[in-house]
Amino acid sequence: MAKKIVAGNWKMNKNLQEGIELAQGLNEALAADKPNCDVIICTPFIHLAKVSEIINHDVINLGAENCADKASGAYTGEVSAEMVKSTGAEYVILGHSERREYYNETPEILKEKVDLALANGLKILFCIGESLEQREANEQNAVVKAELEGSVFHLSAEQFANIVIAYEPIWAIGTGKTATAEQAEEIHAYIRSVVAEKYGAEVAANTSILYGGSCKASNAPELFAKPDIDGGLIGGASLKVADFKGIIDAWK
């Protein structure tokens, strides 16, 4: 069975003090009311070490939002997978549509990042998804398959066990548009079938596939009720304890 997961992606929000406050609030809320799923918070690099000291790692996992495609060296301003791991983080988000679009991260670059993250003992939240133009041209299946083939399907089945897939319809991120639960389930089922084709039915059944695209407490129960949706990768709604906890509680 695939793990049920709710992951928060803070993006470029919260200064250090605000981030500490948010992590403390979430830690307290989940200590008082234990979640029925795995919870991950992915923070900007500057928060990782501090937040790692605050949270109960039995209840909340910590992740970074990115890592470098080089192991170490003269790459001013970059943060390596080894550095991320040393903070106490357990996960890293790779392939987010914003990184692909604004920072020109290609499938080859992402493949390097994937390999370095795994070599340093990090699990990966690997993002895939199509733009509005691609959806309107009915190319979404081809797009997500190519993104998997380009950056993660070179892995062995043992390595692939450390990949969580996050499907994000780019047209639904921060736009207030959400894929209907039916649309989301349809492509999640397709993604699982592609994984099954590559690694077999058992690996596919054990792979968590998260939905990321304007998921809120109000629509989470309907999305999470679908058989191939194993949770969510949450953007804006992860920046307030009550909003994020509302989505986590959708698993109860």
CSV table of C-alpha atoms in Angstrom, one decimal:
chain,number,residue,atom,x,y,z
A,1,MET,CA,0.0,0.0,0.0
A,2,ALA,CA,1.2,3.5,-0.9
A,3,LYS,CA,1.8,5.8,2.1
A,4,LYS,CA,-0.7,8.6,2.7
A,5,ILE,CA,1.1,11.9,2.7
A,6,VAL,CA,0.4,15.6,3.1
A,7,ALA,CA,3.4,17.7,2.2
A,8,GLY,CA,3.7,21.5,2.5
A,9,ASN,CA,5.9,23.5,0.1
A,10,TRP,CA,6.5,26.9,1.6
A,11,LYS,CA,8.1,28.3,-1.6
A,12,MET,CA,9.8,31.7,-1.1
A,13,ASN,CA,7.8,32.7,1.9
A,14,LYS,CA,8.5,33.4,5.6
A,15,ASN,CA,11.6,34.9,7.1
A,16,LEU,CA,13.5,32.8,9.6
A,17,GLN,CA,11.6,33.9,12.7
A,18,GLU,CA,8.2,33.5,11.0
A,19,GLY,CA,9.3,30.0,9.7
A,20,ILE,CA,10.3,29.0,13.2
A,21,GLU,CA,6.9,30.2,14.5
A,22,LEU,CA,5.0,28.3,11.9
A,23,ALA,CA,6.9,25.1,12.6
A,24,GLN,CA,6.3,25.4,16.3
A,25,GLY,CA,2.6,26.0,15.8
A,26,LEU,CA,2.3,22.9,13.5
A,27,ASN,CA,4.4,20.8,15.9
A,28,GLU,CA,2.1,21.7,18.8
A,29,ALA,CA,-1.1,21.2,16.7
A,30,LEU,CA,0.0,17.7,15.6
A,31,ALA,CA,1.2,16.7,19.1
A,32,ALA,CA,-2.2,17.5,20.4
A,33,ASP,CA,-4.0,15.7,17.6
A,34,LYS,CA,-1.9,13.0,15.9
A,35,PRO,CA,-2.1,12.9,12.1
A,36,ASN,CA,-3.5,9.9,10.3
A,37,CYS,CA,-0.9,10.3,7.5
A,38,ASP,CA,2.7,11.2,7.0
A,39,VAL,CA,3.3,14.9,7.2
A,40,ILE,CA,6.2,16.7,5.4
A,41,ILE,CA,7.1,20.3,5.5
A,42,CYS,CA,9.5,21.6,2.8
A,43,THR,CA,11.1,24.9,3.7
A,44,PRO,CA,13.5,27.4,2.2
A,45,PHE,CA,17.2,26.4,2.9
A,46,ILE,CA,17.6,29.0,5.6
A,47,HIS,CA,15.0,27.4,7.8
A,48,LEU,CA,16.1,23.8,7.6
A,49,ALA,CA,18.6,23.5,10.5
A,50,LYS,CA,16.5,25.5,12.9
A,51,VAL,CA,13.2,23.8,12.1
A,52,SER,CA,14.8,20.4,12.3
A,53,GLU,CA,15.6,21.1,16.0
A,54,ILE,CA,12.0,22.2,16.7
A,55,ILE,CA,9.9,19.5,15.1
A,56,ASN,CA,9.1,16.0,16.4
A,57,HIS,CA,10.6,14.0,13.5
A,58,ASP,CA,8.3,11.0,14.4
A,59,VAL,CA,5.3,13.2,13.4
A,60,ILE,CA,6.7,15.7,11.0
A,61,ASN,CA,9.3,15.0,8.3
A,62,LEU,CA,11.4,17.8,7.0
A,63,GLY,CA,12.3,18.5,3.4
A,64,ALA,CA,14.1,21.1,1.2
A,65,GLU,CA,12.6,22.7,-1.9
A,66,ASN,CA,15.5,22.0,-4.1
A,67,CYS,CA,19.2,21.0,-4.2
A,68,ALA,CA,22.1,21.4,-6.6
A,69,ASP,CA,23.0,19.2,-9.5
A,70,LYS,CA,26.6,19.2,-8.4
A,71,ALA,CA,28.1,17.4,-5.4
A,72,SER,CA,30.3,20.2,-4.1
A,73,GLY,CA,32.8,22.8,-5.4
A,74,ALA,CA,33.0,26.3,-6.8
A,75,TYR,CA,29.2,26.9,-7.3
A,76,THR,CA,28.6,30.1,-5.4
A,77,GLY,CA,25.1,30.3,-3.9
A,78,GLU,CA,24.2,26.6,-4.5
A,79,VAL,CA,23.2,24.1,-1.8
A,80,SER,CA,24.2,20.5,-2.3
A,81,ALA,CA,22.2,17.4,-1.4
A,82,GLU,CA,24.8,16.5,1.2
A,83,MET,CA,24.3,19.9,2.9
A,84,VAL,CA,20.5,19.5,2.9
A,85,LYS,CA,20.8,16.0,4.5
A,86,SER,CA,23.2,17.4,7.2
A,87,THR,CA,20.4,19.7,8.5
A,88,GLY,CA,18.3,16.8,9.5
A,89,ALA,CA,16.1,17.0,6.4
A,90,GLU,CA,14.7,13.7,5.0
A,91,TYR,CA,13.2,14.9,1.7
A,92,VAL,CA,13.8,17.2,-1.2
A,93,ILE,CA,11.4,18.5,-3.8
A,94,LEU,CA,12.7,18.2,-7.3
A,95,GLY,CA,11.3,19.1,-10.7
A,96,HIS,CA,8.7,21.6,-9.4
A,97,SER,CA,7.1,23.4,-12.4
A,98,GLU,CA,8.4,26.7,-11.1
A,99,ARG,CA,12.0,25.4,-11.2
A,100,ARG,CA,11.5,23.9,-14.6
A,101,GLU,CA,10.0,27.1,-16.0
A,102,TYR,CA,11.8,30.0,-14.3
A,103,TYR,CA,15.3,28.3,-13.8
A,104,ASN,CA,15.3,26.2,-17.0
A,105,GLU,CA,15.8,22.9,-15.2
A,106,THR,CA,15.9,20.3,-17.9
A,107,PRO,CA,15.2,16.5,-17.5
A,108,GLU,CA,19.0,16.0,-17.6
A,109,ILE,CA,19.7,18.5,-14.8
A,110,LEU,CA,16.9,16.9,-12.8
A,111,LYS,CA,18.4,13.4,-13.3
A,112,GLU,CA,21.7,14.6,-11.8
A,113,LYS,CA,19.8,16.1,-8.8
A,114,VAL,CA,17.8,12.9,-8.4
A,115,ASP,CA,21.0,10.8,-8.3
A,116,LEU,CA,22.8,13.1,-5.9
A,117,ALA,CA,19.7,13.3,-3.6
A,118,LEU,CA,19.4,9.5,-3.4
A,119,ALA,CA,23.2,9.1,-3.0
A,120,ASN,CA,22.9,11.3,0.1
A,121,GLY,CA,20.0,9.3,1.6
A,122,LEU,CA,17.3,11.8,0.8
A,123,LYS,CA,13.8,10.8,-0.4
A,124,ILE,CA,12.4,12.8,-3.3
A,125,LEU,CA,9.1,14.5,-4.0
A,126,PHE,CA,9.3,14.5,-7.7
A,127,CYS,CA,7.0,16.9,-9.5
A,128,ILE,CA,5.4,16.3,-12.9
A,129,GLY,CA,2.5,18.0,-14.7
A,130,GLU,CA,1.3,19.7,-17.8
A,131,SER,CA,0.6,23.3,-18.8
A,132,LEU,CA,-2.9,24.7,-19.8
A,133,GLU,CA,-1.9,24.5,-23.5
A,134,GLN,CA,-0.8,20.9,-23.1
A,135,ARG,CA,-4.0,20.0,-21.3
A,136,GLU,CA,-6.1,21.7,-23.9
A,137,ALA,CA,-4.2,19.8,-26.6
A,138,ASN,CA,-4.9,16.6,-24.6
A,139,GLU,CA,-1.2,16.0,-24.3
A,140,GLN,CA,-1.1,15.6,-20.5
A,141,ASN,CA,-0.4,11.8,-20.5
A,142,ALA,CA,2.5,12.2,-22.9
A,143,VAL,CA,3.9,15.0,-20.9
A,144,VAL,CA,3.9,13.3,-17.5
A,145,LYS,CA,5.3,10.1,-19.0
A,146,ALA,CA,8.2,12.0,-20.7
A,147,GLU,CA,9.0,13.7,-17.4
A,148,LEU,CA,9.2,10.4,-15.5
A,149,GLU,CA,11.3,8.8,-18.3
A,150,GLY,CA,13.6,11.9,-18.5
A,151,SER,CA,14.6,12.0,-14.9
A,152,VAL,CA,13.6,9.0,-12.7
A,153,PHE,CA,13.0,5.9,-14.8
A,154,HIS,CA,16.8,5.2,-15.0
A,155,LEU,CA,16.6,4.2,-11.3
A,156,SER,CA,16.4,0.6,-10.1
A,157,ALA,CA,13.2,-0.6,-8.4
A,158,GLU,CA,15.0,-0.3,-5.0
A,159,GLN,CA,16.0,3.3,-5.7
A,160,PHE,CA,12.6,4.1,-7.0
A,161,ALA,CA,11.1,3.2,-3.7
A,162,ASN,CA,12.5,6.5,-2.4
A,163,ILE,CA,10.5,8.5,-5.0
A,164,VAL,CA,7.1,10.1,-4.1
A,165,ILE,CA,5.5,11.5,-7.3
A,166,ALA,CA,3.6,14.8,-7.1
A,167,TYR,CA,1.3,15.5,-10.0
A,168,GLU,CA,0.8,19.2,-10.4
A,169,PRO,CA,-1.4,20.5,-13.2
A,170,ILE,CA,0.5,23.7,-13.8
A,171,TRP,CA,-2.7,25.4,-14.8
A,172,ALA,CA,-4.1,24.9,-11.3
A,173,ILE,CA,-1.2,26.1,-9.2
A,174,GLY,CA,-2.0,29.4,-7.4
A,175,THR,CA,-4.7,30.1,-10.0
A,176,GLY,CA,-7.5,29.0,-7.8
A,177,LYS,CA,-8.5,26.5,-10.6
A,178,THR,CA,-8.4,23.0,-9.4
A,179,ALA,CA,-8.6,19.9,-11.5
A,180,THR,CA,-11.9,18.1,-10.7
A,181,ALA,CA,-11.4,15.1,-8.5
A,182,GLU,CA,-12.3,13.0,-11.5
A,183,GLN,CA,-9.7,14.7,-13.7
A,184,ALA,CA,-7.1,14.3,-11.0
A,185,GLU,CA,-8.0,10.6,-10.4
A,186,GLU,CA,-7.8,9.9,-14.2
A,187,ILE,CA,-4.2,11.1,-14.6
A,188,HIS,CA,-3.1,9.7,-11.2
A,189,ALA,CA,-4.3,6.3,-12.4
A,190,TYR,CA,-2.5,6.8,-15.7
A,191,ILE,CA,0.7,7.7,-13.8
A,192,ARG,CA,0.4,4.6,-11.7
A,193,SER,CA,0.0,2.5,-14.9
A,194,VAL,CA,3.2,4.0,-16.3
A,195,VAL,CA,5.1,3.1,-13.1
A,196,ALA,CA,3.6,-0.4,-13.3
A,197,GLU,CA,4.7,-0.8,-16.9
A,198,LYS,CA,8.2,0.1,-15.9
A,199,TYR,CA,8.6,-1.5,-12.4
A,200,GLY,CA,5.7,-3.9,-12.1
A,201,ALA,CA,2.4,-3.8,-10.3
A,202,GLU,CA,3.7,-4.1,-6.7
A,203,VAL,CA,6.1,-1.1,-7.0
A,204,ALA,CA,3.3,0.9,-8.6
A,205,ALA,CA,0.9,0.0,-5.7
A,206,ASN,CA,3.5,1.1,-3.2
A,207,THR,CA,4.3,4.4,-4.9
A,208,SER,CA,2.7,7.5,-3.3
A,209,ILE,CA,1.2,9.8,-5.9
A,210,LEU,CA,0.3,13.2,-4.5
A,211,TYR,CA,-2.0,15.9,-6.0
A,212,GLY,CA,-0.6,19.4,-6.1
A,213,GLY,CA,-2.7,22.2,-7.5
A,214,SER,CA,-4.9,24.5,-5.3
A,215,CYS,CA,-5.7,21.8,-2.8
A,216,LYS,CA,-7.5,23.2,0.3
A,217,ALA,CA,-9.3,21.8,3.3
A,218,SER,CA,-12.6,22.3,1.5
A,219,ASN,CA,-11.7,20.0,-1.5
A,220,ALA,CA,-9.1,17.7,0.1
A,221,PRO,CA,-11.6,15.1,1.3
A,222,GLU,CA,-13.1,14.6,-2.2
A,223,LEU,CA,-9.6,14.4,-3.8
A,224,PHE,CA,-8.2,12.1,-1.1
A,225,ALA,CA,-11.2,9.7,-1.5
A,226,LYS,CA,-10.1,8.8,-5.0
A,227,PRO,CA,-8.2,5.4,-5.1
A,228,ASP,CA,-5.1,6.7,-6.9
A,229,ILE,CA,-4.7,10.0,-5.0
A,230,ASP,CA,-2.4,9.3,-2.0
A,231,GLY,CA,-2.3,12.8,-0.6
A,232,GLY,CA,-1.3,16.4,-1.5
A,233,LEU,CA,1.6,18.7,-2.1
A,234,ILE,CA,0.3,21.9,-0.7
A,235,GLY,CA,1.5,25.4,-1.5
A,236,GLY,CA,-0.3,28.5,-0.1
A,237,ALA,CA,-2.4,26.5,2.3
A,238,SER,CA,0.7,25.2,4.1
A,239,LEU,CA,1.6,28.6,5.3
A,240,LYS,CA,-1.0,28.7,8.1
A,241,VAL,CA,-1.3,26.0,10.7
A,242,ALA,CA,-5.1,25.9,10.7
A,243,ASP,CA,-5.3,25.6,6.8
A,244,PHE,CA,-2.6,23.0,6.6
A,245,LYS,CA,-4.0,21.0,9.5
A,246,GLY,CA,-7.4,21.1,7.8
A,247,ILE,CA,-6.0,19.3,4.8
A,248,ILE,CA,-4.1,16.8,7.1
A,249,ASP,CA,-7.4,16.1,8.8
A,250,ALA,CA,-9.0,15.1,5.5
A,251,TRP,CA,-7.4,11.7,6.1
A,252,LYS,CA,-9.4,11.2,9.3
